[in-house]
Amino acid sequence: MKVAIVGASGAVGQEFLRILAERNFPMDELVLFGSERSAGRSYEFKGKQLTVKLLQHNDDFRDIDIAFVSAGGGTSKEYAETITKYGTVMIDNSSAFRMDDDVPLVVPECNAADALVRPRGIIANPNCTTIMMVVALQPLEQLSHIKRIRVSSYQSASGAGAAAMAELQEQYRQLVAGEPVTVSKFPHQLAYNVIPQIDVFTDNGYTKEEMKMFNETRKIMHTDVCCSATCVRVSSLRSHSESVWIETEEPISIAAAREAIAQAPGCALVDDPANLRYPMPLDTAGHDDVYVGRIRKDLADVNGLTLWLSGDQIRKGAALNAVQIAEYLISMNDVG
């Protein structure tokens, strides 16, 4: 088994290195690729130094079985044919192919088998906020079909990449020092602030990030559910959170919802408000599960439930989900 990471120097690329080592991913060789800016850098993996190769249109992927690609949509589109032409399975973390009919969009806890049908050799990794939400909602969907979802996200700086995380830290330093604040990676200062915009606005007044949650949820869960989202950037460094309201065809009791989430793969129930226990970014950062709490009946809908979730955007929201897809393919003898 030969594996590649494309975009190895980015925040998600670095997380791939950590997760592949932590999970002892079954491979014989790991190859790192990057842009001209990152080519030549070295990173340690299981005690060995690996040097980043320049991503080029050549035959470097001839013997590679799986390529984890996290280098932006433009790079994914440009290099998809180069990566897949010899049979490499491309697991892509960008939005480039997510809604293409011939590219499966996969969250293993929800629709792992979709990964087995990939006419173009590409599997798309969904948007981070969508991933975490559907992991939490899938066990509830098994109790009663979810008709409507309303969600507000509280997305950390990590969702905009390593440079954005560094900018937030630098903004706090600058404010403490009384210096002018650097604003580059976000439309406004993020420190001591929240920004009700992630990605660009579309004609209907929703941002692309919000429309991703609408469209991707339907594709992943194979459902006609309507999802109305407001996505907000907050000044936490890592881990996203979401406040979710759902309307189901039949009422779901609080006890049934808690039990379903507690037993669901990829979920962890933290729901003890009497003792001030509920998921928070400080606690979920660095962990694999989606943490769910504050489950309660929706006061505005007899068939409604309200819940709160938090999870590490770089792990389950990106790198871990992709690795889990690859692990599933290996378990099904579908790669290598």
mmCIF file of C-alpha atoms in Angstrom:
data_model
loop_
_atom_site.group_PDB
_atom_site.id
_atom_site.type_symbol
_atom_site.label_atom_id
_atom_site.label_comp_id
_atom_site.label_asym_id
_atom_site.label_seq_id
_atom_site.Cartn_x
_atom_site.Cartn_y
_atom_site.Cartn_z
ATOM 1 C CA MET A 1 0.000 0.000 0.000
ATOM 2 C CA LYS A 2 1.427 3.317 -1.124
ATOM 3 C CA VAL A 3 -0.238 6.535 0.061
ATOM 4 C CA ALA A 4 0.187 10.199 -0.826
ATOM 5 C CA ILE A 5 -0.760 13.469 0.846
ATOM 6 C CA VAL A 6 -1.212 16.394 -1.529
ATOM 7 C CA GLY A 7 -1.021 19.679 0.371
ATOM 8 C CA ALA A 8 1.145 18.244 3.119
ATOM 9 C CA SER A 9 2.219 21.604 4.543
ATOM 10 C CA GLY A 10 -1.277 22.931 5.253
ATOM 11 C CA ALA A 11 -3.253 22.562 8.469
ATOM 12 C CA VAL A 12 -5.204 19.566 7.162
ATOM 13 C CA GLY A 13 -2.107 18.043 5.569
ATOM 14 C CA GLN A 14 -0.311 18.177 8.901
ATOM 15 C CA GLU A 15 -3.343 16.582 10.553
ATOM 16 C CA PHE A 16 -3.203 13.772 8.001
ATOM 17 C CA LEU A 17 0.343 13.024 9.146
ATOM 18 C CA ARG A 18 -0.709 12.853 12.789
ATOM 19 C CA ILE A 19 -3.832 10.753 12.180
ATOM 20 C CA LEU A 20 -2.139 8.252 9.863
ATOM 21 C CA ALA A 21 0.513 7.704 12.539
ATOM 22 C CA GLU A 22 -1.941 7.546 15.446
ATOM 23 C CA ARG A 23 -4.170 5.010 13.696
ATOM 24 C CA ASN A 24 -1.220 3.000 12.368
ATOM 25 C CA PHE A 25 -2.727 3.208 8.901
ATOM 26 C CA PRO A 26 -1.751 0.100 6.900
ATOM 27 C CA MET A 27 0.724 1.290 4.301
ATOM 28 C CA ASP A 28 4.237 0.576 3.135
ATOM 29 C CA GLU A 29 5.170 4.028 1.913
ATOM 30 C CA LEU A 30 3.979 7.615 2.329
ATOM 31 C CA VAL A 31 4.761 10.303 -0.240
ATOM 32 C CA LEU A 32 4.196 14.022 0.353
ATOM 33 C CA PHE A 33 3.373 16.537 -2.372
ATOM 34 C CA GLY A 34 3.052 20.301 -2.300
ATOM 35 C CA SER A 35 3.344 23.551 -4.195
ATOM 36 C CA GLU A 36 6.566 25.297 -5.175
ATOM 37 C CA ARG A 37 6.352 27.153 -1.864
ATOM 38 C CA SER A 38 6.343 23.982 0.247
ATOM 39 C CA ALA A 39 8.368 21.606 -1.944
ATOM 40 C CA GLY A 40 11.617 20.659 -0.245
ATOM 41 C CA ARG A 41 10.291 20.972 3.294
ATOM 42 C CA SER A 42 10.755 17.958 5.533
ATOM 43 C CA TYR A 43 8.302 16.477 8.036
ATOM 44 C CA GLU A 44 8.729 13.639 10.487
ATOM 45 C CA PHE A 45 6.514 10.584 10.184
ATOM 46 C CA LYS A 46 7.022 7.592 12.467
ATOM 47 C CA GLY A 47 10.624 8.555 13.131
ATOM 48 C CA LYS A 48 11.526 9.182 9.493
ATOM 49 C CA GLN A 49 11.999 12.469 7.671
ATOM 50 C CA LEU A 50 9.862 12.830 4.555
ATOM 51 C CA THR A 51 10.589 15.542 1.999
ATOM 52 C CA VAL A 52 7.744 17.253 0.164
ATOM 53 C CA LYS A 53 7.875 16.695 -3.588
ATOM 54 C CA LEU A 54 6.678 19.281 -6.082
ATOM 55 C CA LEU A 55 3.228 18.418 -7.435
ATOM 56 C CA GLN A 56 3.560 18.169 -11.196
ATOM 57 C CA HIS A 57 1.784 16.779 -14.246
ATOM 58 C CA ASN A 58 3.890 13.633 -14.545
ATOM 59 C CA ASP A 59 3.790 9.946 -13.566
ATOM 60 C CA ASP A 60 4.494 10.357 -9.832
ATOM 61 C CA PHE A 61 1.133 8.772 -8.965
ATOM 62 C CA ARG A 62 1.634 5.634 -11.085
ATOM 63 C CA ASP A 63 2.171 3.354 -8.057
ATOM 64 C CA ILE A 64 0.137 5.242 -5.461
ATOM 65 C CA ASP A 65 -3.019 3.522 -4.209
ATOM 66 C CA ILE A 66 -4.661 6.354 -2.238
ATOM 67 C CA ALA A 67 -4.081 10.099 -2.435
ATOM 68 C CA PHE A 68 -5.429 12.382 0.286
ATOM 69 C CA VAL A 69 -5.783 15.764 -1.421
ATOM 70 C CA SER A 70 -6.151 18.978 0.546
ATOM 71 C CA ALA A 71 -4.661 21.751 -1.537
ATOM 72 C CA GLY A 72 -7.705 23.794 -2.566
ATOM 73 C CA GLY A 73 -10.349 23.379 -5.224
ATOM 74 C CA GLY A 74 -8.270 24.859 -8.027
ATOM 75 C CA THR A 75 -5.446 22.402 -7.475
ATOM 76 C CA SER A 76 -7.876 19.493 -7.156
ATOM 77 C CA LYS A 77 -9.508 20.313 -10.478
ATOM 78 C CA GLU A 78 -6.213 20.857 -12.253
ATOM 79 C CA TYR A 79 -4.535 17.686 -11.025
ATOM 80 C CA ALA A 80 -7.449 15.227 -10.700
ATOM 81 C CA GLU A 81 -6.699 13.496 -13.995
ATOM 82 C CA THR A 82 -2.964 13.365 -13.259
ATOM 83 C CA ILE A 83 -3.628 11.814 -9.842
ATOM 84 C CA THR A 84 -6.217 9.241 -10.929
ATOM 85 C CA LYS A 85 -5.080 8.204 -14.414
ATOM 86 C CA TYR A 86 -3.210 5.095 -13.193
ATOM 87 C CA GLY A 87 -5.918 3.984 -10.767
ATOM 88 C CA THR A 88 -5.097 6.009 -7.669
ATOM 89 C CA VAL A 89 -8.156 6.641 -5.477
ATOM 90 C CA MET A 90 -8.320 10.395 -4.907
ATOM 91 C CA ILE A 91 -10.015 11.386 -1.647
ATOM 92 C CA ASP A 92 -10.500 15.100 -2.100
ATOM 93 C CA ASN A 93 -11.038 17.561 0.731
ATOM 94 C CA SER A 94 -12.054 20.535 -1.420
ATOM 95 C CA SER A 95 -15.496 21.513 -2.663
ATOM 96 C CA ALA A 96 -14.485 20.948 -6.296
ATOM 97 C CA PHE A 97 -16.385 17.717 -6.919
ATOM 98 C CA ARG A 98 -18.817 17.363 -4.010
ATOM 99 C CA MET A 99 -22.015 17.882 -5.939
ATOM 100 C CA ASP A 100 -20.943 16.073 -9.122
ATOM 101 C CA ASP A 101 -23.314 13.172 -9.812
ATOM 102 C CA ASP A 102 -20.444 10.797 -10.617
ATOM 103 C CA VAL A 103 -18.456 11.574 -7.453
ATOM 104 C CA PRO A 104 -19.598 10.058 -4.142
ATOM 105 C CA LEU A 105 -19.776 12.390 -1.144
ATOM 106 C CA VAL A 106 -19.051 10.276 1.899
ATOM 107 C CA VAL A 107 -19.285 10.344 5.686
ATOM 108 C CA PRO A 108 -18.558 6.742 6.738
ATOM 109 C CA GLU A 109 -21.004 6.803 9.664
ATOM 110 C CA CYS A 110 -23.789 7.656 7.202
ATOM 111 C CA ASN A 111 -23.117 6.332 3.700
ATOM 112 C CA ALA A 112 -19.829 4.425 3.586
ATOM 113 C CA ALA A 113 -20.972 2.137 0.757
ATOM 114 C CA ASP A 114 -21.286 5.122 -1.587
ATOM 115 C CA ALA A 115 -17.469 5.166 -1.714
ATOM 116 C CA LEU A 116 -17.469 1.868 -3.604
ATOM 117 C CA VAL A 117 -18.993 3.476 -6.715
ATOM 118 C CA ARG A 118 -16.603 6.115 -8.043
ATOM 119 C CA PRO A 119 -16.543 6.259 -11.855
ATOM 120 C CA ARG A 120 -13.857 8.951 -11.929
ATOM 121 C CA GLY A 121 -11.713 7.488 -9.167
ATOM 122 C CA ILE A 122 -12.595 10.445 -6.919
ATOM 123 C CA ILE A 123 -14.337 10.448 -3.532
ATOM 124 C CA ALA A 124 -15.292 13.824 -2.103
ATOM 125 C CA ASN A 125 -14.878 14.704 1.555
ATOM 126 C CA PRO A 126 -17.815 16.926 2.612
ATOM 127 C CA ASN A 127 -17.772 20.353 4.173
ATOM 128 C CA CYS A 128 -16.676 20.288 7.806
ATOM 129 C CA THR A 129 -19.896 21.648 9.282
ATOM 130 C CA THR A 130 -21.961 19.225 7.219
ATOM 131 C CA ILE A 131 -19.852 16.250 8.327
ATOM 132 C CA MET A 132 -20.308 16.956 12.009
ATOM 133 C CA MET A 133 -24.025 17.641 11.699
ATOM 134 C CA VAL A 134 -24.890 14.502 9.737
ATOM 135 C CA VAL A 135 -22.876 12.298 12.116
ATOM 136 C CA ALA A 136 -25.098 13.570 14.938
ATOM 137 C CA LEU A 137 -28.341 13.450 12.943
ATOM 138 C CA GLN A 138 -27.940 10.032 11.316
ATOM 139 C CA PRO A 139 -28.953 8.102 14.496
ATOM 140 C CA LEU A 140 -32.011 10.363 14.862
ATOM 141 C CA GLU A 141 -32.959 9.798 11.228
ATOM 142 C CA GLN A 142 -33.150 6.087 12.081
ATOM 143 C CA LEU A 143 -35.798 6.865 14.710
ATOM 144 C CA SER A 144 -37.948 9.115 12.515
ATOM 145 C CA HIS A 145 -37.364 10.797 9.158
ATOM 146 C CA ILE A 146 -36.012 14.334 9.538
ATOM 147 C CA LYS A 147 -38.071 16.751 7.440
ATOM 148 C CA ARG A 148 -36.407 20.070 8.264
ATOM 149 C CA ILE A 149 -33.148 21.255 9.769
ATOM 150 C CA ARG A 150 -32.364 24.728 11.023
ATOM 151 C CA VAL A 151 -28.792 25.257 12.122
ATOM 152 C CA SER A 152 -26.510 28.043 13.273
ATOM 153 C CA SER A 153 -22.820 27.253 13.178
ATOM 154 C CA TYR A 154 -20.096 28.735 15.352
ATOM 155 C CA GLN A 155 -16.974 28.085 13.302
ATOM 156 C CA SER A 156 -13.459 28.554 14.605
ATOM 157 C CA ALA A 157 -10.503 30.131 12.842
ATOM 158 C CA SER A 158 -9.185 26.672 11.969
ATOM 159 C CA GLY A 159 -11.840 26.397 9.264
ATOM 160 C CA ALA A 160 -9.955 28.994 7.230
ATOM 161 C CA GLY A 161 -6.601 27.225 7.532
ATOM 162 C CA ALA A 162 -3.318 27.475 9.381
ATOM 163 C CA ALA A 163 -2.625 31.066 8.293
ATOM 164 C CA ALA A 164 -6.034 32.142 9.600
ATOM 165 C CA MET A 165 -5.360 30.533 12.968
ATOM 166 C CA ALA A 166 -2.054 32.397 13.129
ATOM 167 C CA GLU A 167 -3.807 35.649 12.198
ATOM 168 C CA LEU A 168 -6.293 35.300 15.072
ATOM 169 C CA GLN A 169 -3.469 34.714 17.544
ATOM 170 C CA GLU A 170 -1.568 37.671 16.119
ATOM 171 C CA GLN A 171 -4.658 39.908 16.375
ATOM 172 C CA TYR A 172 -4.966 39.190 20.101
ATOM 173 C CA ARG A 173 -1.267 39.925 20.568
ATOM 174 C CA GLN A 174 -1.586 43.172 18.633
ATOM 175 C CA LEU A 175 -4.613 44.285 20.634
ATOM 176 C CA VAL A 176 -2.865 43.632 23.935
ATOM 177 C CA ALA A 177 0.211 45.513 22.704
ATOM 178 C CA GLY A 178 -1.860 48.440 21.424
ATOM 179 C CA GLU A 179 -0.724 47.876 17.844
ATOM 180 C CA PRO A 180 -2.802 48.164 14.643
ATOM 181 C CA VAL A 181 -4.679 44.942 13.948
ATOM 182 C CA THR A 182 -3.816 42.893 10.867
ATOM 183 C CA VAL A 183 -6.901 41.802 8.879
ATOM 184 C CA SER A 184 -6.156 39.573 5.904
ATOM 185 C CA LYS A 185 -7.743 36.133 6.113
ATOM 186 C CA PHE A 186 -11.182 37.293 7.265
ATOM 187 C CA PRO A 187 -13.469 40.095 6.025
ATOM 188 C CA HIS A 188 -13.223 41.806 9.438
ATOM 189 C CA GLN A 189 -11.217 41.610 12.654
ATOM 190 C CA LEU A 190 -12.062 38.266 14.285
ATOM 191 C CA ALA A 191 -10.506 38.798 17.711
ATOM 192 C CA TYR A 192 -13.189 39.831 20.237
ATOM 193 C CA ASN A 193 -15.724 39.528 17.430
ATOM 194 C CA VAL A 194 -18.049 37.211 15.501
ATOM 195 C CA ILE A 195 -18.539 37.475 11.741
ATOM 196 C CA PRO A 196 -21.877 36.279 10.275
ATOM 197 C CA GLN A 197 -20.292 35.364 6.956
ATOM 198 C CA ILE A 198 -18.314 32.317 5.846
ATOM 199 C CA ASP A 199 -17.476 32.203 2.125
ATOM 200 C CA VAL A 200 -19.109 34.526 -0.403
ATOM 201 C CA PHE A 201 -22.791 35.419 -0.641
ATOM 202 C CA THR A 202 -24.992 33.872 -3.318
ATOM 203 C CA ASP A 203 -27.985 35.423 -5.075
ATOM 204 C CA ASN A 204 -30.473 34.092 -2.495
ATOM 205 C CA GLY A 205 -28.734 35.854 0.404
ATOM 206 C CA TYR A 206 -27.135 32.695 1.771
ATOM 207 C CA THR A 207 -23.383 32.148 1.647
ATOM 208 C CA LYS A 208 -21.764 29.293 -0.245
ATOM 209 C CA GLU A 209 -20.969 27.668 3.105
ATOM 210 C CA GLU A 210 -24.644 27.736 4.061
ATOM 211 C CA MET A 211 -25.707 26.322 0.699
ATOM 212 C CA LYS A 212 -23.164 23.526 1.099
ATOM 213 C CA MET A 213 -24.989 22.440 4.245
ATOM 214 C CA PHE A 214 -28.291 22.380 2.337
ATOM 215 C CA ASN A 215 -27.054 20.465 -0.694
ATOM 216 C CA GLU A 216 -24.473 18.155 0.870
ATOM 217 C CA THR A 217 -26.783 16.956 3.651
ATOM 218 C CA ARG A 218 -29.323 15.759 1.095
ATOM 219 C CA LYS A 219 -26.688 13.914 -0.948
ATOM 220 C CA ILE A 220 -25.003 12.228 2.036
ATOM 221 C CA MET A 221 -28.168 11.158 3.852
ATOM 222 C CA HIS A 222 -30.079 10.283 0.657
ATOM 223 C CA THR A 223 -32.942 12.438 1.806
ATOM 224 C CA ASP A 224 -35.229 15.265 0.762
ATOM 225 C CA VAL A 225 -34.576 17.197 3.982
ATOM 226 C CA CYS A 226 -34.428 20.993 3.778
ATOM 227 C CA CYS A 227 -31.623 22.612 5.762
ATOM 228 C CA SER A 228 -31.583 26.334 6.505
ATOM 229 C CA ALA A 229 -28.225 27.456 7.881
ATOM 230 C CA THR A 230 -26.545 30.567 9.227
ATOM 231 C CA CYS A 231 -22.781 30.088 9.396
ATOM 232 C CA VAL A 232 -20.800 32.331 11.730
ATOM 233 C CA ARG A 233 -17.059 32.686 12.292
ATOM 234 C CA VAL A 234 -16.200 32.971 15.992
ATOM 235 C CA SER A 235 -12.951 33.767 17.736
ATOM 236 C CA SER A 236 -12.168 30.308 19.047
ATOM 237 C CA LEU A 237 -9.015 28.796 17.578
ATOM 238 C CA ARG A 238 -10.045 25.227 16.868
ATOM 239 C CA SER A 239 -13.233 23.104 16.819
ATOM 240 C CA HIS A 240 -16.562 24.138 15.362
ATOM 241 C CA SER A 241 -19.894 24.106 17.185
ATOM 242 C CA GLU A 242 -23.472 24.047 15.923
ATOM 243 C CA SER A 243 -26.896 24.721 17.364
ATOM 244 C CA VAL A 244 -29.347 22.469 15.522
ATOM 245 C CA TRP A 245 -33.144 22.369 15.399
ATOM 246 C CA ILE A 246 -34.796 19.416 13.624
ATOM 247 C CA GLU A 247 -38.395 18.583 12.761
ATOM 248 C CA THR A 248 -39.178 14.874 12.392
ATOM 249 C CA GLU A 249 -42.190 13.066 10.955
ATOM 250 C CA GLU A 250 -42.953 11.516 14.341
ATOM 251 C CA PRO A 251 -42.025 12.857 17.789
ATOM 252 C CA ILE A 252 -38.764 11.556 19.272
ATOM 253 C CA SER A 253 -38.473 11.462 23.038
ATOM 254 C CA ILE A 254 -35.477 13.000 24.763
ATOM 255 C CA ALA A 255 -34.570 9.625 26.244
ATOM 256 C CA ALA A 256 -34.670 7.918 22.849
ATOM 257 C CA ALA A 257 -32.600 10.664 21.254
ATOM 258 C CA ARG A 258 -29.956 10.519 23.970
ATOM 259 C CA GLU A 259 -29.716 6.743 23.775
ATOM 260 C CA ALA A 260 -29.426 6.773 19.968
ATOM 261 C CA ILE A 261 -26.669 9.380 19.996
ATOM 262 C CA ALA A 262 -24.804 7.717 22.860
ATOM 263 C CA GLN A 263 -24.663 4.453 20.895
ATOM 264 C CA ALA A 264 -23.962 5.939 17.465
ATOM 265 C CA PRO A 265 -20.508 5.545 15.897
ATOM 266 C CA GLY A 266 -18.551 8.781 15.885
ATOM 267 C CA CYS A 267 -20.758 10.427 18.522
ATOM 268 C CA ALA A 268 -20.145 11.134 22.189
ATOM 269 C CA LEU A 269 -22.983 12.226 24.459
ATOM 270 C CA VAL A 270 -22.117 15.021 26.900
ATOM 271 C CA ASP A 271 -25.509 16.100 28.176
ATOM 272 C CA ASP A 272 -25.649 16.897 31.878
ATOM 273 C CA PRO A 273 -26.727 20.546 32.191
ATOM 274 C CA ALA A 274 -27.419 20.175 35.922
ATOM 275 C CA ASN A 275 -23.657 19.791 36.368
ATOM 276 C CA LEU A 276 -22.786 22.292 33.616
ATOM 277 C CA ARG A 277 -21.598 19.550 31.262
ATOM 278 C CA TYR A 278 -22.084 20.144 27.547
ATOM 279 C CA PRO A 279 -19.734 20.138 24.556
ATOM 280 C CA MET A 280 -17.352 23.074 24.134
ATOM 281 C CA PRO A 281 -14.524 23.748 21.660
ATOM 282 C CA LEU A 282 -11.886 23.791 24.387
ATOM 283 C CA ASP A 283 -12.812 20.219 25.277
ATOM 284 C CA THR A 284 -13.451 18.784 21.810
ATOM 285 C CA ALA A 285 -10.286 20.077 20.102
ATOM 286 C CA GLY A 286 -7.924 17.227 19.335
ATOM 287 C CA HIS A 287 -10.585 14.528 19.653
ATOM 288 C CA ASP A 288 -12.179 12.351 16.987
ATOM 289 C CA ASP A 289 -15.851 12.227 17.975
ATOM 290 C CA VAL A 290 -18.654 14.695 17.442
ATOM 291 C CA TYR A 291 -19.805 15.664 20.944
ATOM 292 C CA VAL A 292 -23.538 16.233 21.418
ATOM 293 C CA GLY A 293 -25.464 17.750 24.330
ATOM 294 C CA ARG A 294 -28.277 20.070 25.409
ATOM 295 C CA ILE A 295 -30.818 17.738 23.774
ATOM 296 C CA ARG A 296 -34.301 19.076 24.458
ATOM 297 C CA LYS A 297 -37.764 19.386 22.966
ATOM 298 C CA ASP A 298 -38.292 22.297 20.615
ATOM 299 C CA LEU A 299 -40.814 24.628 22.269
ATOM 300 C CA ALA A 300 -41.965 25.869 18.853
ATOM 301 C CA ASP A 301 -42.582 22.466 17.226
ATOM 302 C CA VAL A 302 -44.337 19.419 18.685
ATOM 303 C CA ASN A 303 -42.219 17.173 16.435
ATOM 304 C CA GLY A 304 -39.045 19.137 17.049
ATOM 305 C CA LEU A 305 -35.784 18.530 18.873
ATOM 306 C CA THR A 306 -32.986 20.952 19.619
ATOM 307 C CA LEU A 307 -29.372 19.962 20.245
ATOM 308 C CA TRP A 308 -25.878 21.400 20.469
ATOM 309 C CA LEU A 309 -22.744 19.799 19.049
ATOM 310 C CA SER A 310 -19.043 20.505 18.901
ATOM 311 C CA GLY A 311 -16.202 18.769 17.101
ATOM 312 C CA ASP A 312 -12.686 19.250 15.844
ATOM 313 C CA GLN A 313 -12.972 20.711 12.355
ATOM 314 C CA ILE A 314 -9.481 19.669 11.282
ATOM 315 C CA ARG A 315 -9.900 16.096 12.503
ATOM 316 C CA LYS A 316 -13.425 14.760 11.951
ATOM 317 C CA GLY A 317 -14.332 17.767 9.836
ATOM 318 C CA ALA A 318 -11.510 17.062 7.391
ATOM 319 C CA ALA A 319 -8.541 14.686 7.759
ATOM 320 C CA LEU A 320 -10.061 11.983 9.966
ATOM 321 C CA ASN A 321 -13.159 11.619 7.799
ATOM 322 C CA ALA A 322 -10.956 11.105 4.730
ATOM 323 C CA VAL A 323 -8.807 8.523 6.528
ATOM 324 C CA GLN A 324 -11.921 6.686 7.676
ATOM 325 C CA ILE A 325 -13.087 6.521 4.054
ATOM 326 C CA ALA A 326 -9.760 4.954 3.094
ATOM 327 C CA GLU A 327 -9.972 2.495 5.995
ATOM 328 C CA TYR A 328 -13.412 1.448 4.810
ATOM 329 C CA LEU A 329 -12.129 0.842 1.257
ATOM 330 C CA ILE A 330 -9.320 -1.305 2.647
ATOM 331 C CA SER A 331 -11.754 -3.279 4.813
ATOM 332 C CA MET A 332 -13.805 -4.000 1.698
ATOM 333 C CA ASN A 333 -10.695 -5.041 -0.275
ATOM 334 C CA ASP A 334 -11.526 -2.251 -2.705
ATOM 335 C CA VAL A 335 -8.130 -0.610 -2.944
ATOM 336 C CA GLY A 336 -4.510 -1.664 -3.093
#
